[in-house]
Short mmCIF file of C-alpha atoms in Angstrom, two decimals:
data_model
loop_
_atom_site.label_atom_id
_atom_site.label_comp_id
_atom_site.label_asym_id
_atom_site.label_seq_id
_atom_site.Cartn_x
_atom_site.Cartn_y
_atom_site.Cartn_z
CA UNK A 1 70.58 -40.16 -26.04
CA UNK A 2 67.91 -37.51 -25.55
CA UNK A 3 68.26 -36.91 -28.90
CA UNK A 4 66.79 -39.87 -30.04
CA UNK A 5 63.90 -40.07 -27.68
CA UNK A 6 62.74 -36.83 -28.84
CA UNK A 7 62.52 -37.92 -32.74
CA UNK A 8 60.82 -41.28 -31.47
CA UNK A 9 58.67 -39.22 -29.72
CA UNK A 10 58.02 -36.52 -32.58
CA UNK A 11 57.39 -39.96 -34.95
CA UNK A 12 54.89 -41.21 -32.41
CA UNK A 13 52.94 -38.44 -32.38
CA UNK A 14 52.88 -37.98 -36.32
CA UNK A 15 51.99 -41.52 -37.10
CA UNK A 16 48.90 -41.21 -34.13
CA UNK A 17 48.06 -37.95 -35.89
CA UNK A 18 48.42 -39.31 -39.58
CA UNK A 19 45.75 -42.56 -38.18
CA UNK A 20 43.34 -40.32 -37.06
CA UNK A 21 42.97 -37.38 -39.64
CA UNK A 22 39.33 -35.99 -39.51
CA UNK A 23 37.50 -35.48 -42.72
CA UNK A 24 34.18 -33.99 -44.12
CA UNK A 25 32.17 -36.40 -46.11
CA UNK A 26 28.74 -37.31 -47.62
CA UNK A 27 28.28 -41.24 -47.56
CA UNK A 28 25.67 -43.88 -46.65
CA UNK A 29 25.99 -45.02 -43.09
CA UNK A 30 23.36 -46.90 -40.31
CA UNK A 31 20.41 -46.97 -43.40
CA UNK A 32 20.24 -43.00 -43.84
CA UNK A 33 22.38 -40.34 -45.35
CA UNK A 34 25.59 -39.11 -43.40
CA UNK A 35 27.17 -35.50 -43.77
CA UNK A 36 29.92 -34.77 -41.57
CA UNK A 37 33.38 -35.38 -39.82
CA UNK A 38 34.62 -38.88 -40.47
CA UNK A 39 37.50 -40.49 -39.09
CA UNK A 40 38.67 -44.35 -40.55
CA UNK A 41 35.48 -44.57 -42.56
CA UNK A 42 33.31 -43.90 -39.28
CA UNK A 43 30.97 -40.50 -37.99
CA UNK A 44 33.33 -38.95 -35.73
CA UNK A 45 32.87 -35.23 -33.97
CA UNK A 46 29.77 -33.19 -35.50
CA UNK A 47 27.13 -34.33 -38.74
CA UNK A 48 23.83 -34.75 -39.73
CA UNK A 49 22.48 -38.20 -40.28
CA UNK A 50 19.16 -38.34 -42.34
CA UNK A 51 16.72 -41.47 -42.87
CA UNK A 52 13.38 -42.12 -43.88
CA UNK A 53 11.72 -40.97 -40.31
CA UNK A 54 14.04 -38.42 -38.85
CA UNK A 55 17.22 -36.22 -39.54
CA UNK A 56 19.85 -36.33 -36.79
CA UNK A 57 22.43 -33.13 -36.17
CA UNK A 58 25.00 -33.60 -33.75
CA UNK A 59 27.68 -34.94 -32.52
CA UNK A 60 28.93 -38.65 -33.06
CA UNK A 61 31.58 -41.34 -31.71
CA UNK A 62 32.93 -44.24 -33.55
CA UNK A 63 29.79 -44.37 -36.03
CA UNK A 64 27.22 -44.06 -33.23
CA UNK A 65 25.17 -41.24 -31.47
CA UNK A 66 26.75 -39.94 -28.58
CA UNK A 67 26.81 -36.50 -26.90
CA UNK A 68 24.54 -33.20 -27.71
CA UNK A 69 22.19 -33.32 -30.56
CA UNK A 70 19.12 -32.56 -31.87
CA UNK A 71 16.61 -34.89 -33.72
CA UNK A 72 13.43 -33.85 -36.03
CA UNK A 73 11.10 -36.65 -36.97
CA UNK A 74 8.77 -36.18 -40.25
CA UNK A 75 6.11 -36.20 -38.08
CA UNK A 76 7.15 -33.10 -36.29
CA UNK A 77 8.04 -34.05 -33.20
CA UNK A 78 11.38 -32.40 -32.32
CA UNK A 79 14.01 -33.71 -29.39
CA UNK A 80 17.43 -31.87 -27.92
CA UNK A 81 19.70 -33.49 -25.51
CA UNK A 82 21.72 -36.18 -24.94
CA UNK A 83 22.69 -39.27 -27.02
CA UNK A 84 24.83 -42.16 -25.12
CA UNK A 85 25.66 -45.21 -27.81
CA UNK A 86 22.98 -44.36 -30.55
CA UNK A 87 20.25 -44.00 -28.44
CA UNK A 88 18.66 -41.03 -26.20
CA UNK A 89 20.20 -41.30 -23.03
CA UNK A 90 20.31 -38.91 -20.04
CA UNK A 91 18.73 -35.25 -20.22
CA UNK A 92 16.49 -33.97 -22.84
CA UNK A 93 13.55 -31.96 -24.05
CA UNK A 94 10.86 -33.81 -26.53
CA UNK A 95 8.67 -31.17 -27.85
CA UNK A 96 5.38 -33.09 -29.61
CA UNK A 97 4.15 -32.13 -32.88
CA UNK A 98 0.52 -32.16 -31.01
CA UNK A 99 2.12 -29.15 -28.20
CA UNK A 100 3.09 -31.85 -25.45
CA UNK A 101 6.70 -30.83 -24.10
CA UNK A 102 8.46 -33.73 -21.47
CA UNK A 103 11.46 -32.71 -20.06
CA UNK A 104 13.88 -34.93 -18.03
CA UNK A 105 15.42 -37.73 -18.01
CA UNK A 106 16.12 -40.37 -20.24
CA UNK A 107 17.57 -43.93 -20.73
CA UNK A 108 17.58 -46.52 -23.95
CA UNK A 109 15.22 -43.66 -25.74
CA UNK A 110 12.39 -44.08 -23.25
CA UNK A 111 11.79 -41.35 -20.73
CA UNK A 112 13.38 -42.86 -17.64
CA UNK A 113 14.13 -40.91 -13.96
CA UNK A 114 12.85 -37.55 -13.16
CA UNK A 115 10.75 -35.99 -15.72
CA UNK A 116 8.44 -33.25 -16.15
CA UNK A 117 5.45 -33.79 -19.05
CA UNK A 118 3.19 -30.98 -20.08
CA UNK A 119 0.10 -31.90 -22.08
CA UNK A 120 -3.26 -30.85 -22.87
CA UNK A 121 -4.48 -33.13 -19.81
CA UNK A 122 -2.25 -31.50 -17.32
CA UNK A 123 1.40 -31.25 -15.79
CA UNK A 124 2.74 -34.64 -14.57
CA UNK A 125 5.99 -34.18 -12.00
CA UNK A 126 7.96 -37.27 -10.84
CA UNK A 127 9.54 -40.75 -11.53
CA UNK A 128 9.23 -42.14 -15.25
CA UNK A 129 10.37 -45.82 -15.88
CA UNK A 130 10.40 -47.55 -19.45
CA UNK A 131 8.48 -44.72 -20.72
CA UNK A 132 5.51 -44.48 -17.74
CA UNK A 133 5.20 -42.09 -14.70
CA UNK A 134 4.90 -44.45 -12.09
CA UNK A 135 4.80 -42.32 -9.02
CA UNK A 136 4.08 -38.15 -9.00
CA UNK A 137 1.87 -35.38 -9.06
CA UNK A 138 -0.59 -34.35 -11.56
CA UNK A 139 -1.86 -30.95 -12.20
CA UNK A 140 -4.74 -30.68 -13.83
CA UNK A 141 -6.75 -27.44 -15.22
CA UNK A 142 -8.69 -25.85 -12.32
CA UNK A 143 -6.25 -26.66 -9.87
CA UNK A 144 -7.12 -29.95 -9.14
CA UNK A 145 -3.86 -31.99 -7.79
CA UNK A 146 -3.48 -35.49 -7.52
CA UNK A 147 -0.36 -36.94 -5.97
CA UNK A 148 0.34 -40.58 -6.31
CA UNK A 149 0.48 -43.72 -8.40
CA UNK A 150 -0.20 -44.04 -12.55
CA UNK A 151 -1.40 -46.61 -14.50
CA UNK A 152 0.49 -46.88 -18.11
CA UNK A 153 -2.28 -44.35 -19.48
CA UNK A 154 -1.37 -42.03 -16.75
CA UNK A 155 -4.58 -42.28 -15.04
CA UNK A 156 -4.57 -42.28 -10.92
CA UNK A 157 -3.90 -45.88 -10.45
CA UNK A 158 -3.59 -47.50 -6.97
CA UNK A 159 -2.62 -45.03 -3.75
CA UNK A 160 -3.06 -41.73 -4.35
CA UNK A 161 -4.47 -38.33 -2.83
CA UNK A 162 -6.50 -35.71 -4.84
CA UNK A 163 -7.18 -31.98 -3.67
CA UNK A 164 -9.32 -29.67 -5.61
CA UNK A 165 -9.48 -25.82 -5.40
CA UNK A 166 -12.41 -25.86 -2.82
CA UNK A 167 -10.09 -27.25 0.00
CA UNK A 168 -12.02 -31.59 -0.71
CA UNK A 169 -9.56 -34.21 -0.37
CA UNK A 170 -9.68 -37.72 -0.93
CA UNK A 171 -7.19 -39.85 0.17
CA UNK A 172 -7.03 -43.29 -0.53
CA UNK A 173 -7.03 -46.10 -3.29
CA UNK A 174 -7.95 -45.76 -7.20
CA UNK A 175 -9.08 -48.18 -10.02
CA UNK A 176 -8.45 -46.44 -13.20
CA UNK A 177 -9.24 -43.00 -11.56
CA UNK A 178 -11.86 -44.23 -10.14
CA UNK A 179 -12.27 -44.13 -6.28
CA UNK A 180 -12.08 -47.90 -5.73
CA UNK A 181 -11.02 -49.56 -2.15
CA UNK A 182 -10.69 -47.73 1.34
CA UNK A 183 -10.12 -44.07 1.28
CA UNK A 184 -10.76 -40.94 3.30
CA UNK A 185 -12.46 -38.13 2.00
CA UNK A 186 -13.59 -34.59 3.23
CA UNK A 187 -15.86 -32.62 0.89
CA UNK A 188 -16.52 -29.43 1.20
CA UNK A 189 -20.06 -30.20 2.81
CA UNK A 190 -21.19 -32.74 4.78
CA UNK A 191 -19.09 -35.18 7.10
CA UNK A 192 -15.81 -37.13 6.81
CA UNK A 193 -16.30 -40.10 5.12
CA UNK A 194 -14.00 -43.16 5.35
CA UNK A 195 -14.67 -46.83 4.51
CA UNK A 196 -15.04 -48.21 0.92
CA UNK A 197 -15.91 -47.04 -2.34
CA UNK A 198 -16.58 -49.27 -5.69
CA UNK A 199 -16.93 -47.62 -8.80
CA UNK A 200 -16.09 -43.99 -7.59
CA UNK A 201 -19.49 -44.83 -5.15
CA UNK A 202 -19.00 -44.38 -0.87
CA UNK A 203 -20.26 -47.99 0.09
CA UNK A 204 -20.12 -46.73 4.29
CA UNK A 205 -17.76 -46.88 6.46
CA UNK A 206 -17.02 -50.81 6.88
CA UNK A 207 -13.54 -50.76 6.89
CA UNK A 208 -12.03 -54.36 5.99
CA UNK A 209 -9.42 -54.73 7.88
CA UNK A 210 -6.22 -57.02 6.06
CA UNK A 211 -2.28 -57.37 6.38
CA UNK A 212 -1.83 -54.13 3.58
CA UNK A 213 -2.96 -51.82 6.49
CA UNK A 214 -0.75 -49.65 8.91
CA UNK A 215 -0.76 -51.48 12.51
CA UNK A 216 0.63 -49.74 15.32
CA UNK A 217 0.41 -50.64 19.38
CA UNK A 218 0.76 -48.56 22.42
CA UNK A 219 2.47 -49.97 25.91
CA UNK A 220 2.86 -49.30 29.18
CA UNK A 221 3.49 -51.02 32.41
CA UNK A 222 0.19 -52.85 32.56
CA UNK A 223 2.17 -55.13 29.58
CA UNK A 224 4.72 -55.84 32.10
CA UNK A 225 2.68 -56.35 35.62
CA UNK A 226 -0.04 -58.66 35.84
CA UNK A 227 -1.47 -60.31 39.12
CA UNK A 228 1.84 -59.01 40.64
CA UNK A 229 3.55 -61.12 37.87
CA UNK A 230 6.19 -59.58 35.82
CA UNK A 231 6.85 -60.58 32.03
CA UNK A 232 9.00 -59.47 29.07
CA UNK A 233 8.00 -57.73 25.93
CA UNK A 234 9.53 -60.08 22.92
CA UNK A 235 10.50 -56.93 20.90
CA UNK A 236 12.24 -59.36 18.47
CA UNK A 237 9.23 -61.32 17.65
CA UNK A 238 6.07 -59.58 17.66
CA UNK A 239 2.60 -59.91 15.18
CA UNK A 240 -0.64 -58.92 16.01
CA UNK A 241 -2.81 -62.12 16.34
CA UNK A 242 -6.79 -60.70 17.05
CA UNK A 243 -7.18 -57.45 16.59
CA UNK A 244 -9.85 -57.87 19.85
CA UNK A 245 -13.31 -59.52 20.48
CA UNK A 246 -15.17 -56.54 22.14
CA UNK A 247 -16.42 -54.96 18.64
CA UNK A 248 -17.35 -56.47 15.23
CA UNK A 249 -14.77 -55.83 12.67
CA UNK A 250 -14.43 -57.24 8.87
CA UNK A 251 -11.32 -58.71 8.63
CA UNK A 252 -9.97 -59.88 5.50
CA UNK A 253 -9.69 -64.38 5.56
CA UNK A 254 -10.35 -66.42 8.34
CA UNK A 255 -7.09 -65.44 10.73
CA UNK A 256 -5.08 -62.57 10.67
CA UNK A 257 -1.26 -62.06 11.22
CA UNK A 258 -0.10 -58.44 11.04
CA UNK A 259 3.06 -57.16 11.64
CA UNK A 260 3.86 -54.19 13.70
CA UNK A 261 5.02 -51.11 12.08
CA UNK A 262 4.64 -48.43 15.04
CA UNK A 263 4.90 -48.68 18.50
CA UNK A 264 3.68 -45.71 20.95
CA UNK A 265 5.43 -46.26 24.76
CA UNK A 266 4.22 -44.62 28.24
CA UNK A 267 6.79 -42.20 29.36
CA UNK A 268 5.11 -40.25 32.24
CA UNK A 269 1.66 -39.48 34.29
CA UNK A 270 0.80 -36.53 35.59
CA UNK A 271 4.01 -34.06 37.26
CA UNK A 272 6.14 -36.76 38.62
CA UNK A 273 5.12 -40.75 37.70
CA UNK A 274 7.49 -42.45 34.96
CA UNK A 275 6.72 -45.59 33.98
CA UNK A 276 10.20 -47.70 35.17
CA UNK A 277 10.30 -49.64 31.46
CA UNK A 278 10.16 -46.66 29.15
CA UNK A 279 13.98 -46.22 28.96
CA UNK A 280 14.32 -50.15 28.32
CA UNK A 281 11.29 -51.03 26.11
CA UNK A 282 12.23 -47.32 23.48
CA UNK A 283 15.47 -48.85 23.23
CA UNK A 284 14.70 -52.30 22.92
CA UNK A 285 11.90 -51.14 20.43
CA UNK A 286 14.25 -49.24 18.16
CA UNK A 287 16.61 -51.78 17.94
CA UNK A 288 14.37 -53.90 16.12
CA UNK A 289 13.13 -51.37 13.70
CA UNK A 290 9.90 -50.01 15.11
CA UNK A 291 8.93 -46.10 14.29
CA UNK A 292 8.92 -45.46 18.05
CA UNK A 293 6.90 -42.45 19.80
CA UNK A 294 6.10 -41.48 23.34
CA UNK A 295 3.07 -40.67 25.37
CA UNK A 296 2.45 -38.75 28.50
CA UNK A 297 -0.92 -39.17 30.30
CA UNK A 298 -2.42 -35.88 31.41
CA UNK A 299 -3.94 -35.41 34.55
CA UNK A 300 -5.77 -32.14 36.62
CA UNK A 301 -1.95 -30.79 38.09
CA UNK A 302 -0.43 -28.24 37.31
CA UNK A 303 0.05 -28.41 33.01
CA UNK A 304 4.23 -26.63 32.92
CA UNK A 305 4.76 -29.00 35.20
CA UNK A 306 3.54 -32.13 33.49
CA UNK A 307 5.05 -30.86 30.63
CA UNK A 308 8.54 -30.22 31.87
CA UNK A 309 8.72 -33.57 33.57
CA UNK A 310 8.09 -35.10 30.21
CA UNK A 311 10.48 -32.79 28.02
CA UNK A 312 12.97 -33.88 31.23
CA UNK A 313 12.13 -37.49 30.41
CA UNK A 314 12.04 -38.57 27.22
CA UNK A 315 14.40 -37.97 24.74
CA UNK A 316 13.78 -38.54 20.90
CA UNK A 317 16.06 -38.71 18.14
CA UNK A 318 15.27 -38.64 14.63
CA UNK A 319 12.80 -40.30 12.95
CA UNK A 320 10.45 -40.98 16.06
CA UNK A 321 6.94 -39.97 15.97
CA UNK A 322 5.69 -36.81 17.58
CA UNK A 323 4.72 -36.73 21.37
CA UNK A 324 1.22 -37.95 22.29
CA UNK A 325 -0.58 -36.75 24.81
CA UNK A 326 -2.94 -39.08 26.03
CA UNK A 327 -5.99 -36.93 27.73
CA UNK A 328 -8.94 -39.10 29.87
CA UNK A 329 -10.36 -37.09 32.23
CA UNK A 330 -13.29 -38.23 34.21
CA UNK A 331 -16.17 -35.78 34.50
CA UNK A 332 -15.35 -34.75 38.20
CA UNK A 333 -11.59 -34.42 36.82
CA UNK A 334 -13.16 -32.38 34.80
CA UNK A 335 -14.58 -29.75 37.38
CA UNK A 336 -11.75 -29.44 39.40
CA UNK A 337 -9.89 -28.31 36.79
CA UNK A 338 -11.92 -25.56 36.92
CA UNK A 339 -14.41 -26.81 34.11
CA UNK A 340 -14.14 -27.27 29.83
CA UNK A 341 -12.84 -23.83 29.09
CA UNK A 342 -10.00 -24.07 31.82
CA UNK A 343 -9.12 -27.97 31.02
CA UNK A 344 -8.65 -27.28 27.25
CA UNK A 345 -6.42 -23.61 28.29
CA UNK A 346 -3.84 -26.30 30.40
CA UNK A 347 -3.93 -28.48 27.51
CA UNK A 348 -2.62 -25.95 25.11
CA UNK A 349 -0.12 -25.01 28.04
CA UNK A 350 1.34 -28.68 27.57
CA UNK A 351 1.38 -28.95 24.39
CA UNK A 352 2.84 -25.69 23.57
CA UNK A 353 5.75 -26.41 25.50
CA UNK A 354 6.10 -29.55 24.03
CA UNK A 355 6.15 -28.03 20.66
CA UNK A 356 8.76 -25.57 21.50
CA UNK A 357 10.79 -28.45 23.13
CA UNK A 358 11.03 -31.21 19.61
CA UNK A 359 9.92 -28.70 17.12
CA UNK A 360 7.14 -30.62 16.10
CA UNK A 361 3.01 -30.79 16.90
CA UNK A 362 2.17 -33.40 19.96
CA UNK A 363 -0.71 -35.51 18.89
CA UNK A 364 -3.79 -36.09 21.12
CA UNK A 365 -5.31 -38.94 22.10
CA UNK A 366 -8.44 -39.45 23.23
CA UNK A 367 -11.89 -41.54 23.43
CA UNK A 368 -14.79 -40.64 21.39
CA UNK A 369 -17.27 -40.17 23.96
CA UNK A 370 -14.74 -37.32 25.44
CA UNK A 371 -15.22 -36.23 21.37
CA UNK A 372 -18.42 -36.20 21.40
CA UNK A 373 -19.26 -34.36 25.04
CA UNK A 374 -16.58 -31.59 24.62
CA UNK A 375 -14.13 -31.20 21.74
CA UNK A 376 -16.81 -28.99 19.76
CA UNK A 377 -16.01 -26.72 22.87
CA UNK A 378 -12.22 -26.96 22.32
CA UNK A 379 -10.52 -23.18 20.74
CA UNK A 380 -9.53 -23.42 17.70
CA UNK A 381 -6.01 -23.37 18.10
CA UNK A 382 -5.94 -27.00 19.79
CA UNK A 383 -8.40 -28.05 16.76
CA UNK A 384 -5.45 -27.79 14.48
CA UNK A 385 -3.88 -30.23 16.31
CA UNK A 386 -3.59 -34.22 14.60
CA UNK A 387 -6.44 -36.54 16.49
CA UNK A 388 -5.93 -39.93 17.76
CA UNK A 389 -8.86 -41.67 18.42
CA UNK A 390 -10.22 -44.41 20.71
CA UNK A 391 -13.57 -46.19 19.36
CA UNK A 392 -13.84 -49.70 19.70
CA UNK A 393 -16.68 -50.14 16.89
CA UNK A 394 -17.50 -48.89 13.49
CA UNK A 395 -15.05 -46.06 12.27
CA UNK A 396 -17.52 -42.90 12.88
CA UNK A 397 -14.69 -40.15 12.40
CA UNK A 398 -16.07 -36.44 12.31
CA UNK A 399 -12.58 -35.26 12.59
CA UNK A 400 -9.65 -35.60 10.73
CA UNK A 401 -7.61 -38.66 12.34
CA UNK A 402 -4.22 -39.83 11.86
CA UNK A 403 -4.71 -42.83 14.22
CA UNK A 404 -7.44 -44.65 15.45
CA UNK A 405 -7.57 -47.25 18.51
CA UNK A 406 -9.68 -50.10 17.07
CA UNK A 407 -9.23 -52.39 20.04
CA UNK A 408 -7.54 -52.24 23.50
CA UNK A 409 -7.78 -56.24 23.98
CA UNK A 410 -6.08 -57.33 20.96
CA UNK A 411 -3.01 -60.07 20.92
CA UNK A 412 0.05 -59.20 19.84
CA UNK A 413 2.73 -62.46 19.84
CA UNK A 414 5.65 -61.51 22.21
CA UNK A 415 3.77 -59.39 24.74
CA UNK A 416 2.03 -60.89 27.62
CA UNK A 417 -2.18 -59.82 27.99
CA UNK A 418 -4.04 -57.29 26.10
CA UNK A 419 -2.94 -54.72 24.12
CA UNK A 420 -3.96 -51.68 22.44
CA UNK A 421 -4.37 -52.15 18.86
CA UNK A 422 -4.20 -48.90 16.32
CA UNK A 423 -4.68 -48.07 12.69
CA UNK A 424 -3.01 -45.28 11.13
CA UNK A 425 -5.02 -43.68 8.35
CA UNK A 426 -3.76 -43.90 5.35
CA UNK A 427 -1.85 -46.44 3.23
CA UNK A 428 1.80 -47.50 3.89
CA UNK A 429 3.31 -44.69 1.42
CA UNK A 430 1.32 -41.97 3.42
CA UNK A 431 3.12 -43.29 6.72
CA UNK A 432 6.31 -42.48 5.35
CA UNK A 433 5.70 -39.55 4.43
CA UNK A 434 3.65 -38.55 7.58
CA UNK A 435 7.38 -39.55 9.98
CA UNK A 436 9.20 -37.45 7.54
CA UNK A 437 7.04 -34.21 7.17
CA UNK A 438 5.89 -34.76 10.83
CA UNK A 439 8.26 -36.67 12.83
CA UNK A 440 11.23 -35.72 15.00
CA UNK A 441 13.99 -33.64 12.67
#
């Protein structure tokens, strides 16, 4: 019996082997020239295809295209990588007749993933789709940078940020690579500017204010208690409504309905005062899919102290936003802290230790009449330190800011009373990328 299973089996083999017997030939195939293996009348394993435009060496499947080869057009343009079904598919180098090189990805013989092109113009790094960069970084000669969005000419298109060699930086939106929208820019002389540009040309700082921007809030007890009432925050259900009446503010149509994207809560006061709905209103605020931070309010005692009671109090996970440390002293606060020099030396106590504790740079808050009377006084190592600003008016900012408090009596649907309203600076991509690079790991 074995016998004859091994001679069907020897048969089976030879008839496979007799069906597919590769060949060398010359013939006309796909509306070129074909020179190669061939197996049942088809390209099969390695040849070189030729047409009018191109000629094509490389390896081939059932007539098509597919695996390693290398293509040479008659205009000079030269491409090596991979084929998948006839067309260029997956990785590859394109080296232009006119010196350009891309190398990356492809798909359906359009550049398509993550790609690297190298022109006359510059060095563009990022995410191609259908044959456009559509998000990345541009280097340009004379180390100018510009990281953000393309139009199909690849010319800074929409959000983006630009750096140039001199340490100037604008940050903000682009019309054909022209500065065109809000955006925040710090030249190399002269103050911060942020507001609106047309036409590449700073209009002032009157910031429109629509449903595109980055709305945050900040809450303590006072959203709880009122008139020795208490009420529930709606954490399911909330929208700003006014974004305040104290101040004049463009807003963009006749209402405005925001949605929340951050929320800052009240942990602690001072060495030993926690606010008895942190714990509750973090959680609750989480669960719903805020970016969640917490806030301790600084007061003349003793700074390790304040700052071990809130390291001892709050715990963040990742993805929350750093520690805020929200600093109002009054003027005699002031002096019995032994005056500016000795307030801004406890300060750096706190926030050092704060650092060391989440591994990441507190933020401080503060008012800009505080600013204006004695941060120019602050060392230099708390000036490196992310701002967080409270001016109900016009956006003045001298400093750099990553937040601003625009109102403190604005309505937010599903808290009870006023509440602090705040902007983060920058556009909705940049506050992604600020949780990630400066968030809790």
């Amino acid at each position: 019996m074995k016998k004859y299973i091994i001679t069907a089996y020897i048969i089976t083999i030879t008839a496979l082997m007799s069906c597919s017997d590769t060949k060398t030939e010359s013939m006309a195939w796909a509306g070129g020239q074909y020179t190669g293996e061939v197996v049942d009348g088809k390209p099969q394993g390695y040849g070189t295809w030729t047409n009018s435009q191109l000629t094509y060496k490389g390896e081939w499947k059932k007539g098509q295209r597919n695996g390693f080869g290398i293509s040479t057009w008659k205009n000079g343009n030269v491409y090596r990588g991979e084929y998948k079904n006839d067309r260029i598919c997956g990785q590859g180098i394109l080296k232009y007749a006119s010196g350009a090189v891309y190398k990356g990805e492809w798909k359906s013989d359009r550049k398509d993933g993550y790609g690297v092109l190298s022109d006359s113009t510059g060095i563009f790094t990022g995410i191609w789709e259908a044959g456009r960069i559509d998000y990345g970084t541009a280097r340009y000669p004379k180390g100018v940078i510009y990281e953000g969005y393309f139009n199909t000419s690849r010319v800074a298109d929409g959000v983006g940020c630009l750096t140039t060699p001199d340490g100037s930086v604008y940050d903000g939106h682009y019309q054909a690579g022209v500065r065109s929208g809000f955006g925040f820019a710090i030249e190399k002389t002269g103050p911060v500017k942020c507001g609106f540009w047309v036409k590449g040309k700073y209009q002032g700082e009157k910031i429109l204010y629509s449903t595109d921007r980055v709305y945050g809030i900040d809450v303590s007890r006072f959203q709880h208690e009122h008139d020795k009432k208490r009420y529930a925050i709606h954490w399911g259900n909330l929208s700003i409504t006014s974004l305040g009446t104290k101040s004049q503010k463009r807003i963009k149509g006749d209402n405005i309905t925001c949605p929340v994207t951050f929320v800052y809560i009240k942990a602690t006061e001072g060495k030993q005062l926690l606010n008895r709905y942190y714990a509750a209103d973090i959680h609750a605020a989480r669960r719903n899919g805020y970016v969640c931070g917490a806030y301790h309010f600084f007061t003349p005692a003793d700074p390790i102290q304040q700052a071990r009671f809130f390291c001892k109090s709050v715990k963040l996970r990742k993805g929350d936003l750093p520690p805020m440390l929200d600093i109002e002293p009054t003027e005699d606060q002031i002096v019995r802290m032994g005056g500016e020099k000795s307030m801004f030396q406890r300060i750096l106590v706190w926030v050092r230790i704060v650092q060391r504790q989440y591994g990441v740079k507190p933020i401080l808050y503060c008012g800009q009449l505080f600013l204006n009377r004695h941060y120019a006084k602050a060392p230099e190592e708390l000036k490196k330190y992310d701002l967080w600003i409270a001016r109900y008016g016009e956006y003045k900012p001298f400093y750099h800011l990553q937040y601003w408090q625009l109102a403190e009596d604005g309505v937010v649907k599903g808290i009870h009373g006023n509440v602090d309203i705040n902007v983060f600076n920058g556009s909705h991509e940049r506050f992604k990328e600020y949780v990630s690079q400066n968030g809790i790991k």
